[in-house]
Coordinates of C-alpha atoms in Angstrom, one line a residue:
X1 CA 0.0 0.0 0.0
X2 CA 2.8 2.4 1.0
X3 CA 4.6 1.5 -2.2
X4 CA 1.6 2.4 -4.3
X5 CA 1.2 5.7 -2.6
X6 CA 4.8 6.5 -3.1
X7 CA 4.6 5.6 -6.8
X8 CA 1.6 8.0 -7.2
X9 CA 3.4 10.7 -5.5
X10 CA 6.4 10.3 -7.8
X11 CA 4.2 10.4 -10.8
X12 CA 2.6 13.7 -9.6
X13 CA 6.0 15.2 -8.9
X14 CA 7.3 14.2 -12.3
X15 CA 4.3 15.7 -14.0
X16 CA 4.7 18.9 -12.0
X17 CA 8.4 19.2 -12.9
X18 CA 7.6 18.5 -16.6
X19 CA 5.0 21.3 -16.5
X20 CA 7.4 23.7 -14.9
X21 CA 10.1 23.0 -17.6
X22 CA 7.5 23.5 -20.3
X23 CA 6.4 26.8 -18.9
X24 CA 10.1 27.9 -18.5
X25 CA 10.7 27.0 -22.2
X26 CA 7.6 28.9 -23.3
X27 CA 8.6 32.0 -21.2
X28 CA 12.1 31.9 -22.5
X29 CA 11.0 31.6 -26.1
X30 CA 8.1 34.1 -25.6
X31 CA 5.7 31.8 -27.5
X32 CA 2.7 33.7 -28.8
X33 CA -0.7 33.1 -30.4
X34 CA -0.7 34.3 -34.0
X35 CA -3.5 36.2 -35.7
X36 CA -3.7 36.3 -39.5
X37 CA -6.1 36.8 -42.4
X38 CA -7.6 33.6 -43.9
X39 CA -5.9 32.6 -47.0
X40 CA -8.1 29.9 -48.6
X41 CA -11.5 29.7 -50.3
X42 CA -14.2 27.8 -48.4
X43 CA -16.3 25.3 -50.2
X44 CA -18.3 24.0 -47.3
X45 CA -21.6 25.3 -46.3
X46 CA -21.4 26.0 -42.6
X47 CA -24.9 27.3 -42.0
X48 CA -25.7 24.3 -39.8
X49 CA -23.4 23.2 -37.1
X50 CA -22.2 19.6 -36.8
X51 CA -21.9 17.7 -33.5
X52 CA -18.7 17.5 -31.6
X53 CA -16.5 19.8 -29.7
X54 CA -13.2 17.9 -29.6
X55 CA -10.4 18.7 -32.0
X56 CA -7.5 16.3 -32.6
X57 CA -4.3 17.5 -34.4
X58 CA -3.4 15.6 -37.5
X59 CA 0.1 15.0 -38.7
X60 CA -0.1 16.7 -42.1
X61 CA -0.8 20.3 -41.0
X62 CA -2.7 22.5 -38.7
X63 CA -6.4 22.0 -38.0
X64 CA -8.5 25.0 -39.1
X65 CA -11.9 25.1 -37.4
X66 CA -14.8 27.5 -38.0
X67 CA -16.7 28.8 -34.9
X68 CA -20.4 28.8 -35.8
X69 CA -23.6 28.8 -33.9
X70 CA -25.4 25.5 -33.2
X71 CA -29.1 26.1 -34.3
X72 CA -30.4 23.9 -31.5
X73 CA -28.4 25.0 -28.5
X74 CA -27.4 28.5 -29.6
X75 CA -23.7 27.7 -28.6
X76 CA -20.7 28.5 -30.7
X77 CA -18.9 25.2 -31.6
X78 CA -15.9 24.2 -33.6
X79 CA -16.8 22.7 -37.0
X80 CA -15.4 22.1 -40.5
X81 CA -11.8 20.9 -39.7
X82 CA -9.8 21.8 -42.8
X83 CA -6.2 20.7 -43.3
X84 CA -4.3 23.5 -45.0
X85 CA -0.8 24.8 -45.6
X86 CA -1.1 28.2 -43.9
X87 CA 0.1 31.3 -45.7
X88 CA 0.1 34.2 -43.2
X89 CA -1.4 37.5 -44.4
X90 CA -1.3 40.6 -42.3
X91 CA -3.9 42.8 -43.9
X92 CA -7.1 42.6 -45.9
X93 CA -9.6 44.9 -47.6
X94 CA -13.1 44.7 -46.2
X95 CA -16.3 46.4 -47.3
X96 CA -18.8 48.4 -45.2
X97 CA -22.3 47.4 -46.1
X98 CA -25.5 48.9 -44.5
X99 CA -23.4 50.6 -41.9
X100 CA -21.7 47.4 -40.8
X101 CA -18.3 45.8 -41.3
X102 CA -17.6 42.1 -41.0
X103 CA -14.0 40.9 -40.4
X104 CA -12.8 37.3 -40.5
X105 CA -9.4 36.2 -39.1
X106 CA -7.6 33.1 -38.0
X107 CA -6.3 32.6 -34.4
X108 CA -3.5 30.1 -34.5
X109 CA -2.4 28.3 -31.3
X110 CA 1.0 26.7 -31.5
X111 CA 1.4 23.2 -30.0
X112 CA 3.7 24.5 -27.3
X113 CA 0.8 26.3 -25.7
X114 CA -1.5 23.2 -25.6
X115 CA -1.3 20.9 -22.6
X116 CA -3.8 18.6 -20.8
X117 CA -3.3 20.5 -17.6
X118 CA -3.9 24.0 -19.0
X119 CA -6.6 26.3 -20.3
X120 CA -5.5 28.9 -22.8
X121 CA -7.7 32.0 -22.7
X122 CA -7.5 34.1 -25.9
X123 CA -9.0 37.6 -26.1
X124 CA -9.1 39.1 -29.6
X125 CA -9.2 42.9 -29.5
X126 CA -10.0 45.4 -32.2
X127 CA -9.8 49.2 -32.5
X128 CA -12.8 50.8 -34.3
X129 CA -12.1 54.4 -34.6
X130 CA -11.3 55.7 -31.1
X131 CA -13.0 52.8 -29.4
X132 CA -11.2 49.6 -28.3
X133 CA -13.3 46.5 -28.3
X134 CA -12.5 43.2 -26.5
X135 CA -14.3 40.4 -28.3
X136 CA -15.7 37.2 -26.9
X137 CA -12.8 35.0 -25.8
X138 CA -11.7 31.7 -27.3
X139 CA -10.8 29.0 -24.9
X140 CA -8.5 26.0 -25.5
X141 CA -9.0 23.7 -22.6
X142 CA -6.9 20.6 -21.8
X143 CA -8.7 17.4 -21.1
X144 CA -7.1 17.2 -17.7
X145 CA -8.1 20.8 -16.9
X146 CA -11.7 20.0 -17.9
X147 CA -11.7 16.8 -15.8
X148 CA -10.6 18.8 -12.8
X149 CA -13.4 21.3 -13.4
X150 CA -15.9 18.5 -13.6
X151 CA -14.6 17.1 -10.3
X152 CA -15.1 20.6 -8.8
X153 CA -18.7 20.7 -10.0
X154 CA -19.3 17.3 -8.4
X155 CA -18.0 18.7 -5.1
X156 CA -20.5 21.6 -5.6
X157 CA -23.2 19.1 -6.2
X158 CA -22.4 17.4 -2.9
X159 CA -22.5 20.8 -1.2
X160 CA -25.9 21.6 -2.6
X161 CA -27.1 18.2 -1.5
X162 CA -26.1 19.1 2.0
X163 CA -28.5 22.0 1.9
X164 CA -31.3 20.4 -0.2
X165 CA -32.2 17.3 1.8
X166 CA -35.2 16.4 -0.3
X167 CA -35.9 17.7 -3.8
X168 CA -39.6 16.9 -3.5
X169 CA -39.7 19.2 -0.4
X170 CA -37.4 21.8 -1.9
X171 CA -37.2 25.2 -0.1
X172 CA -35.7 28.5 -1.2
X173 CA -32.1 28.1 -0.4
X174 CA -30.2 31.4 -0.7
X175 CA -26.9 30.2 -2.2
X176 CA -28.7 28.4 -5.0
X177 CA -31.0 31.4 -5.5
X178 CA -28.1 33.8 -6.0
X179 CA -26.4 31.3 -8.3
X180 CA -29.3 31.0 -10.6
X181 CA -30.6 34.6 -10.5
X182 CA -27.2 36.0 -11.4
X183 CA -26.3 33.6 -14.2
X184 CA -29.6 32.4 -15.8
X185 CA -30.4 32.4 -18.8
X186 CA -27.4 30.8 -20.4
X187 CA -25.8 27.7 -18.9
X188 CA -26.0 28.8 -15.2
X189 CA -22.7 30.1 -13.9
X190 CA -20.8 27.4 -15.7
X191 CA -21.1 29.1 -19.1
X192 CA -18.5 31.6 -17.8
X193 CA -15.7 29.2 -17.8
X194 CA -16.8 25.9 -19.3
X195 CA -19.5 26.2 -22.0
X196 CA -19.0 22.5 -22.8
X197 CA -21.6 21.9 -20.0
X198 CA -25.0 22.3 -21.5
X199 CA -28.2 23.5 -19.8
X200 CA -29.6 20.0 -19.4
X201 CA -26.3 18.7 -18.0
X202 CA -26.3 21.6 -15.5
X203 CA -29.8 20.7 -14.4
X204 CA -28.8 17.1 -13.9
X205 CA -25.8 18.1 -11.9
X206 CA -27.8 20.2 -9.5
X207 CA -30.8 17.8 -9.4
X208 CA -33.2 20.8 -9.8
X209 CA -34.4 23.0 -12.6
X210 CA -35.0 26.8 -12.6
X211 CA -38.7 26.3 -12.8
X212 CA -38.6 24.3 -9.6
X213 CA -36.7 27.1 -7.9
X214 CA -39.4 29.6 -8.9
X215 CA -42.2 27.3 -7.8
X216 CA -40.8 27.1 -4.3
X217 CA -39.4 30.7 -4.2
X218 CA -41.6 31.9 -1.3
X219 CA -40.5 29.2 1.1
X220 CA -37.4 30.7 2.5
X221 CA -37.7 29.9 6.2
X222 CA -34.6 27.7 6.3
X223 CA -32.3 30.2 4.6
X224 CA -31.0 31.8 7.9
X225 CA -29.6 28.5 9.1
X226 CA -27.6 28.2 5.9
X227 CA -26.0 31.7 6.2
X228 CA -22.5 30.4 6.6
X229 CA -23.0 28.0 3.7
X230 CA -24.0 30.9 1.5
X231 CA -20.5 32.5 1.9
X232 CA -18.9 29.1 1.3
X233 CA -21.0 28.6 -1.9
X234 CA -20.0 32.0 -3.3
X235 CA -16.3 31.3 -2.7
X236 CA -16.6 27.8 -4.2
X237 CA -18.3 29.1 -7.4
X238 CA -15.7 31.9 -7.8
X239 CA -12.9 29.2 -7.6
X240 CA -14.6 26.9 -10.0
X241 CA -15.3 29.6 -12.7
X242 CA -11.9 31.2 -12.3
X243 CA -13.6 34.7 -12.3
X244 CA -14.2 34.6 -16.1
X245 CA -17.4 36.6 -16.9
X246 CA -19.3 37.3 -20.1
X247 CA -19.9 35.2 -23.2
X248 CA -17.4 32.6 -24.5
X249 CA -17.2 32.5 -28.3
X250 CA -15.7 28.9 -28.3
X251 CA -14.5 26.4 -25.7
X252 CA -12.8 23.4 -27.2
X253 CA -11.4 20.5 -25.3
X254 CA -8.0 19.2 -26.6
X255 CA -7.5 15.5 -26.2
X256 CA -4.0 15.7 -27.8
X257 CA -1.3 18.3 -28.5
X258 CA -0.8 20.1 -31.7
X259 CA -1.3 23.4 -33.5
X260 CA -4.9 24.6 -33.9
X261 CA -6.3 27.4 -36.0
X262 CA -9.7 29.0 -35.1
X263 CA -11.7 30.9 -37.7
X264 CA -13.1 34.0 -36.0
X265 CA -15.8 36.2 -37.6
X266 CA -17.0 39.5 -36.0
X267 CA -19.4 42.2 -37.3
X268 CA -19.2 45.7 -35.9
X269 CA -21.0 49.0 -36.5
X270 CA -19.0 51.2 -38.9
X271 CA -18.7 55.0 -38.5
X272 CA -17.8 58.0 -40.7
X273 CA -14.2 58.1 -41.7
X274 CA -13.3 54.6 -40.6
X275 CA -10.3 53.5 -42.7
X276 CA -8.7 50.8 -40.7
X277 CA -9.5 48.2 -38.0
X278 CA -6.4 46.7 -36.3
X279 CA -6.9 43.3 -34.5
X280 CA -4.5 42.1 -31.8
X281 CA -4.5 39.2 -29.3
X282 CA -4.1 39.1 -25.5
X283 CA -4.6 36.3 -23.0
X284 CA -2.7 33.7 -21.1
X285 CA -2.4 30.1 -19.8
X286 CA -4.3 29.1 -16.7
X287 CA -3.5 26.1 -14.5
X288 CA -5.8 25.3 -11.6
X289 CA -7.6 28.6 -12.3
X290 CA -4.4 30.6 -11.9
X291 CA -2.6 32.7 -14.6
X292 CA 0.8 31.1 -15.1
X293 CA 1.8 32.7 -18.5
X294 CA 0.7 35.9 -20.2
X295 CA 0.7 36.0 -24.0
X296 CA 3.2 38.6 -25.4
X297 CA 0.5 39.7 -27.9
X298 CA 3.0 40.7 -30.6
X299 CA 0.8 39.6 -33.6
X300 CA -1.4 42.1 -35.4
X301 CA -3.4 42.4 -38.5
X302 CA -5.2 45.3 -40.2
X303 CA -8.4 45.4 -42.1
X304 CA -8.7 48.3 -44.5
X305 CA -12.3 49.4 -44.7
X306 CA -13.9 50.6 -48.0
X307 CA -17.3 52.2 -48.0
X308 CA -19.6 53.2 -50.9
X309 CA -20.1 56.5 -49.1
X310 CA -16.6 57.5 -50.1
X311 CA -18.0 57.6 -53.7
X312 CA -20.4 60.4 -52.9
X313 CA -20.2 63.6 -55.0
X314 CA -19.4 66.3 -52.6
X315 CA -19.7 69.2 -55.1
X316 CA -22.0 72.0 -54.0
X317 CA -25.5 71.6 -55.3
X318 CA -27.5 74.6 -56.3
X319 CA -31.2 75.2 -56.8
X320 CA -32.9 77.8 -59.0
X321 CA -34.7 80.6 -57.2
X322 CA -36.8 83.5 -58.4
X323 CA -35.8 86.8 -56.8
X324 CA -38.5 89.5 -56.7
X325 CA -37.7 93.2 -56.6
X326 CA -40.5 94.0 -54.2
X327 CA -40.3 92.4 -50.7
X328 CA -43.1 92.3 -48.1
X329 CA -43.2 91.5 -44.4
X330 CA -45.4 92.2 -41.4
X331 CA -45.8 91.8 -37.7
X332 CA -48.7 92.0 -35.3
X333 CA -48.9 93.8 -32.0
X334 CA -51.2 93.3 -29.1
X335 CA -51.7 96.7 -27.3
X336 CA -54.1 97.4 -24.5
X337 CA -55.9 100.6 -25.2
X338 CA -58.4 102.0 -22.8
X339 CA -62.0 100.8 -23.3
X340 CA -63.5 102.9 -26.1
X341 CA -60.4 105.1 -26.2
X342 CA -57.4 105.7 -28.5
X343 CA -55.1 106.6 -25.6
X344 CA -52.3 104.1 -24.9
X345 CA -50.7 103.9 -21.5
X346 CA -47.0 103.3 -22.3
X347 CA -46.2 102.8 -18.6
X348 CA -48.1 99.5 -18.5
X349 CA -45.5 96.7 -18.7
X350 CA -47.2 94.7 -21.4
X351 CA -47.6 97.8 -23.7
X352 CA -44.0 99.0 -23.1
X353 CA -42.7 95.5 -24.0
X354 CA -44.8 95.3 -27.2
X355 CA -43.9 98.8 -28.3
X356 CA -40.2 97.9 -27.8
X357 CA -40.6 94.8 -29.9
X358 CA -42.2 96.4 -32.9
X359 CA -39.7 99.3 -32.7
X360 CA -36.9 96.8 -32.9
X361 CA -38.5 95.0 -35.9
X362 CA -39.0 98.3 -37.6
X363 CA -35.4 99.4 -37.1
X364 CA -34.1 96.1 -38.4
X365 CA -36.2 96.3 -41.5
X366 CA -35.2 99.9 -42.2
X367 CA -31.5 99.2 -41.5
X368 CA -31.0 96.5 -44.1
X369 CA -28.3 97.4 -46.6
X370 CA -29.7 95.5 -49.5
X371 CA -33.3 96.9 -49.2
X372 CA -35.0 100.2 -49.2
X373 CA -38.3 100.9 -47.4
X374 CA -41.2 102.2 -49.5
X375 CA -43.7 102.4 -46.8
X376 CA -44.8 101.1 -43.4
X377 CA -48.5 100.9 -42.9
X378 CA -49.9 100.8 -39.4
X379 CA -53.4 99.3 -39.3
X380 CA -55.5 99.2 -36.2
X381 CA -58.7 97.1 -35.8
X382 CA -61.5 97.0 -33.3
X383 CA -63.8 94.3 -32.0
X384 CA -67.5 94.0 -33.1
X385 CA -68.8 95.7 -30.0
X386 CA -70.5 99.0 -30.6
X387 CA -71.6 100.7 -33.8
X388 CA -69.6 100.3 -37.0
X389 CA -69.4 104.1 -37.4
X390 CA -67.9 104.6 -34.0
X391 CA -65.5 101.7 -34.4
X392 CA -64.3 103.1 -37.7
X393 CA -63.3 106.4 -36.0
X394 CA -61.8 104.6 -33.0
X395 CA -59.6 102.3 -35.1
X396 CA -58.3 105.2 -37.2
X397 CA -57.4 107.2 -34.0
X398 CA -55.6 104.2 -32.5
X399 CA -53.6 103.7 -35.7
X400 CA -52.6 107.4 -35.5
X401 CA -51.5 107.0 -31.9
X402 CA -49.2 104.0 -32.7
X403 CA -47.8 105.7 -35.8
X404 CA -47.0 108.8 -33.7
X405 CA -45.2 106.8 -31.1
X406 CA -43.1 104.9 -33.7
X407 CA -42.3 108.1 -35.5
X408 CA -41.0 109.7 -32.3
X409 CA -38.8 106.7 -31.5
X410 CA -37.3 106.1 -35.0
X411 CA -36.7 109.8 -35.8
X412 CA -36.1 110.9 -39.4
X413 CA -35.5 107.4 -40.6
X414 CA -39.2 106.8 -40.9
X415 CA -40.2 110.2 -42.1
X416 CA -42.5 110.1 -45.1
X417 CA -42.9 106.3 -45.1
X418 CA -45.3 105.8 -42.2
X419 CA -49.0 105.4 -43.2
X420 CA -52.0 104.7 -41.1
X421 CA -55.0 102.5 -41.9
X422 CA -57.9 101.0 -40.1
X423 CA -60.3 98.0 -40.0
X424 CA -63.3 99.2 -38.1
X425 CA -64.5 95.7 -37.1
X426 CA -62.3 92.7 -37.9
X427 CA -65.1 90.4 -39.0
X428 CA -62.8 88.2 -41.2
X429 CA -60.6 87.4 -38.2
X430 CA -63.7 86.8 -36.1
X431 CA -65.1 84.3 -38.6
X432 CA -61.8 82.4 -38.9
X433 CA -61.5 82.0 -35.1
X434 CA -65.1 80.9 -34.7
X435 CA -64.8 78.3 -37.5
X436 CA -62.1 76.5 -35.5
X437 CA -63.3 77.1 -31.9
X438 CA -64.8 73.9 -30.3
X439 CA -66.4 76.0 -27.6
X440 CA -68.9 77.4 -30.2
X441 CA -71.7 75.0 -31.1
X442 CA -72.3 73.8 -34.6
X443 CA -75.6 75.7 -34.9
X444 CA -74.1 79.0 -33.6
X445 CA -71.1 78.6 -35.9
X446 CA -73.3 78.1 -38.9
X447 CA -75.4 81.1 -37.9
X448 CA -72.3 83.3 -37.5
X449 CA -70.7 82.3 -40.8
X450 CA -73.9 83.1 -42.7
X451 CA -74.3 86.7 -41.4
X452 CA -74.2 89.5 -44.0
X453 CA -71.6 91.4 -42.0
X454 CA -70.1 93.2 -45.0
X455 CA -73.4 94.7 -46.0
X456 CA -74.9 95.1 -42.5
X457 CA -72.3 94.9 -39.8
X458 CA -74.4 96.5 -37.0
X459 CA -77.4 94.2 -37.6
X460 CA -75.1 91.2 -37.8
X461 CA -73.6 92.2 -34.4
X462 CA -77.1 92.4 -32.9
X463 CA -77.7 88.8 -34.0
X464 CA -74.7 87.7 -31.9
X465 CA -76.4 89.0 -28.7
X466 CA -79.0 86.3 -29.0
X467 CA -76.6 83.4 -29.2
X468 CA -76.0 81.2 -26.1
X469 CA -72.2 81.8 -26.6
X470 CA -72.4 85.6 -26.7
X471 CA -70.7 86.1 -23.3
X472 CA -67.9 83.7 -24.4
X473 CA -67.6 85.6 -27.7
X474 CA -67.4 89.0 -26.0
X475 CA -65.0 88.0 -23.2
X476 CA -62.7 85.5 -25.0
X477 CA -62.8 86.3 -28.7
X478 CA -63.5 90.1 -29.0
X479 CA -60.2 91.0 -27.2
X480 CA -58.3 89.1 -29.9
X481 CA -59.8 91.4 -32.5
X482 CA -58.3 94.6 -31.1
X483 CA -54.9 94.4 -32.9
X484 CA -52.4 96.6 -34.5
X485 CA -50.6 95.3 -37.6
X486 CA -47.4 96.7 -39.2
X487 CA -47.0 96.0 -42.9
X488 CA -43.5 96.6 -44.4
X489 CA -43.2 97.3 -48.1
X490 CA -39.6 97.3 -49.4
X491 CA -37.7 96.8 -52.6
X492 CA -34.2 95.6 -53.4
X493 CA -31.6 98.3 -54.1
X494 CA -30.0 98.4 -57.5
X495 CA -32.5 96.1 -59.1
X496 CA -34.4 97.5 -62.0
X497 CA -36.4 94.5 -63.1
X498 CA -39.3 93.2 -61.1
X499 CA -38.1 89.5 -61.3
X500 CA -34.6 88.0 -61.6
X501 CA -33.8 84.2 -61.9
X502 CA -30.7 83.1 -60.0
X503 CA -29.3 80.1 -58.0
X504 CA -28.4 79.4 -54.4
X505 CA -26.8 76.6 -52.5
X506 CA -29.4 73.9 -51.8
X507 CA -28.9 73.4 -48.1
X508 CA -31.5 70.5 -48.0
X509 CA -29.5 68.6 -50.6
X510 CA -26.3 69.1 -48.8
X511 CA -27.8 67.7 -45.6
X512 CA -28.6 64.6 -47.6
X513 CA -25.0 64.3 -48.8
X514 CA -23.9 64.8 -45.2
X515 CA -26.2 62.0 -44.1
X516 CA -24.7 59.8 -46.9
X517 CA -21.1 60.4 -45.8
X518 CA -22.2 59.9 -42.1
X519 CA -23.6 56.4 -43.0
X520 CA -27.1 57.5 -42.2
X521 CA -28.4 55.8 -45.3
X522 CA -32.1 55.9 -44.5
X523 CA -32.0 59.6 -44.0
X524 CA -29.9 60.0 -47.2
X525 CA -32.6 58.2 -49.1
X526 CA -35.3 60.3 -47.6
X527 CA -33.7 63.5 -48.5
X528 CA -31.9 62.7 -51.8
X529 CA -34.4 60.3 -53.3
X530 CA -36.5 63.0 -55.0
X531 CA -33.5 64.4 -56.8
X532 CA -33.0 61.3 -58.9
X533 CA -29.3 62.0 -59.6
X534 CA -25.9 60.3 -58.9
X535 CA -26.0 60.8 -55.2
X536 CA -29.6 59.6 -54.9
X537 CA -28.6 56.4 -56.8
X538 CA -25.7 56.0 -54.4
X539 CA -28.0 56.5 -51.4
X540 CA -30.4 53.8 -52.7
X541 CA -27.5 51.5 -53.4
X542 CA -26.0 51.9 -50.0
X543 CA -29.4 51.1 -48.4
X544 CA -29.8 47.9 -50.5
X545 CA -32.4 49.2 -52.9
X546 CA -30.4 48.0 -55.9
X547 CA -33.3 48.0 -58.5
X548 CA -34.2 51.6 -57.6
X549 CA -30.6 52.7 -57.9
X550 CA -30.3 51.0 -61.3
X551 CA -33.5 52.7 -62.4
X552 CA -32.1 56.1 -61.5
X553 CA -28.8 55.5 -63.2
X554 CA -30.5 54.3 -66.4
X555 CA -32.3 57.7 -66.5
X556 CA -29.2 59.8 -66.3
X557 CA -28.1 59.6 -69.9
X558 CA -24.3 59.7 -70.4
X559 CA -22.7 58.3 -67.3
X560 CA -19.4 59.3 -65.7
X561 CA -16.9 56.6 -64.6
X562 CA -18.2 56.6 -61.1
X563 CA -21.8 56.4 -62.2
X564 CA -20.8 53.4 -64.4
X565 CA -19.2 51.8 -61.4
X566 CA -22.4 52.1 -59.4
X567 CA -24.3 50.6 -62.3
X568 CA -21.9 47.7 -62.5
X569 CA -22.2 47.1 -58.8
X570 CA -26.0 47.2 -58.9
X571 CA -26.1 44.8 -61.8
X572 CA -23.7 42.4 -60.0
X573 CA -25.9 42.4 -56.9
X574 CA -29.0 41.7 -59.0
X575 CA -27.2 38.6 -60.5
X576 CA -26.6 40.1 -64.0
X577 CA -22.8 39.4 -64.0
X578 CA -22.3 39.6 -67.7
X579 CA -23.8 43.0 -68.0
X580 CA -22.0 44.1 -64.9
X581 CA -18.6 43.0 -66.3
X582 CA -19.3 44.9 -69.5
X583 CA -20.3 48.1 -67.7
X584 CA -17.2 47.8 -65.4
X585 CA -14.9 47.6 -68.5
X586 CA -16.4 50.9 -69.7
X587 CA -15.8 52.4 -66.3
X588 CA -12.1 51.4 -66.2
X589 CA -11.8 52.6 -69.8
X590 CA -12.9 56.1 -68.7
X591 CA -11.0 56.1 -65.4
X592 CA -8.2 53.5 -64.8
X593 CA -8.1 54.3 -61.1
X594 CA -11.5 52.5 -60.8
X595 CA -9.6 49.3 -61.2
X596 CA -8.1 49.7 -57.7
X597 CA -11.5 50.6 -56.4
X598 CA -13.0 47.4 -57.9
X599 CA -10.6 45.3 -55.8
X600 CA -12.1 46.8 -52.6
X601 CA -15.8 45.9 -53.3
X602 CA -16.7 42.2 -53.2
X603 CA -19.4 42.7 -55.8
X604 CA -16.8 43.9 -58.3
X605 CA -13.6 41.9 -57.4
X606 CA -14.3 39.1 -59.8
X607 CA -14.3 41.5 -62.7
X608 CA -10.8 42.8 -61.9
X609 CA -9.1 39.5 -62.3
X610 CA -8.9 39.9 -66.1
X611 CA -6.7 42.9 -65.6
X612 CA -4.1 41.0 -63.5

């Protein structure tokens, strides 16, 4: 018996020494994980994942595995092992489409970093503009490391069993509640470090499902007695998971040593001006949950981003406008005259503020260098209350009062241009208000709108006295009819003709171009679509409306090299490759630089091969 124990101890010590020597060799050589651009064409269809998560190294080259999503479990698994002679590339051109960029790269793990006792945690990182993004990690887990994890979970199962004496009489145990609440959905807490354990497996380990936890949630009387076990549970889970949080892209168990290459695909949101996306690798080797070696992270690749938005025509776009010699503007003022009086108390705050406002408007209009004032007409109006004859006199006197105040404040600048006018009773405004006032009944509204106020204003006003809404009309609407209006009549200086046709920068169109270059394609289509020109075709093409873009391009007549390029791209997307190739040849004939551009866009790349 003693001899057997001694032999086991010697084996453990030998393995430990071997592991230490291996780590020393790795540290001395600064062994690193490599990141590179894929260098082969895929023939396999990887839409559906195949079963199996264990990769074994073959003798005739590295194993290249795609990480794809299993349609049943939702997990990322390793599939499509392809033997290949690896040619390392450090950059690739990628295309932005619909505001997104998809990059694909290989993460190559040398055999020196693979051991049964270790777990290699690889964190791809990319810089997108000013942002640094750490992507989902890739884990290479040794079979021995995984076995040790599983033994740890068995210990946890025993611990839970010490709390849950009888699953049929299950009560709300705090440690398990915390465990499930914090980590469900997913694969409980174990997804953090070992996604090889599926949800059903986790349920079988714990002997209880989440639904059972919820059914018995309210029975928590026994939690207090397990307070110390709660703390022990948290510590145990932390030890088992190794503190790794978040989603794991791929966790593959290695049953034998050897170089492995993982195919990694990531889609990110693009942004204006994005030219390059560098990708680097960080991570390290873990043994018993402890970091024992940090990757140097020397390897880097760059993805150069091409966007259709860079083909936008940034030239100023003008629109035709008709310039009239005569210019008109107006402003309304609400002044509180005394009842039945033309006197205006300028010490009243509201009157003083309103007079200051219209004086400012008048000074601005008269001070414009490009315009000359012909006249400023001050028109006062009264409500319907009282006789038409009296209101006519009152409105005229009120207009004279305002005109005098304005003349005094503006000095000689307004001499000879101020005019007064009056509207004795503002029936038109009254009718417009009543027509849209819900407080006036339909019958009263119809009666008011049918009154012959132009021919008989006084008798029409008498009819209003008999309406049920008369008090409302007199108190709420009549005050709104007592207004003063200033009409400004000006003309453009040094302009002899009444009408001139000219052009000005189309600010709306330029906002559409800005949206296009900012990758806001839906807004670009909304603004530019109606113009049916080159940029509108580009906006439709960038939004995926290929047929609409082609329709616009076909209607433009003679096309520039860039317009021909867009047409070739649209035809290629629509599956009309022969036509697209012919159009692209015309494009390159007009502008040879479009040959380089064609190598950047996947829809056109095939047509550039003939020029190699």
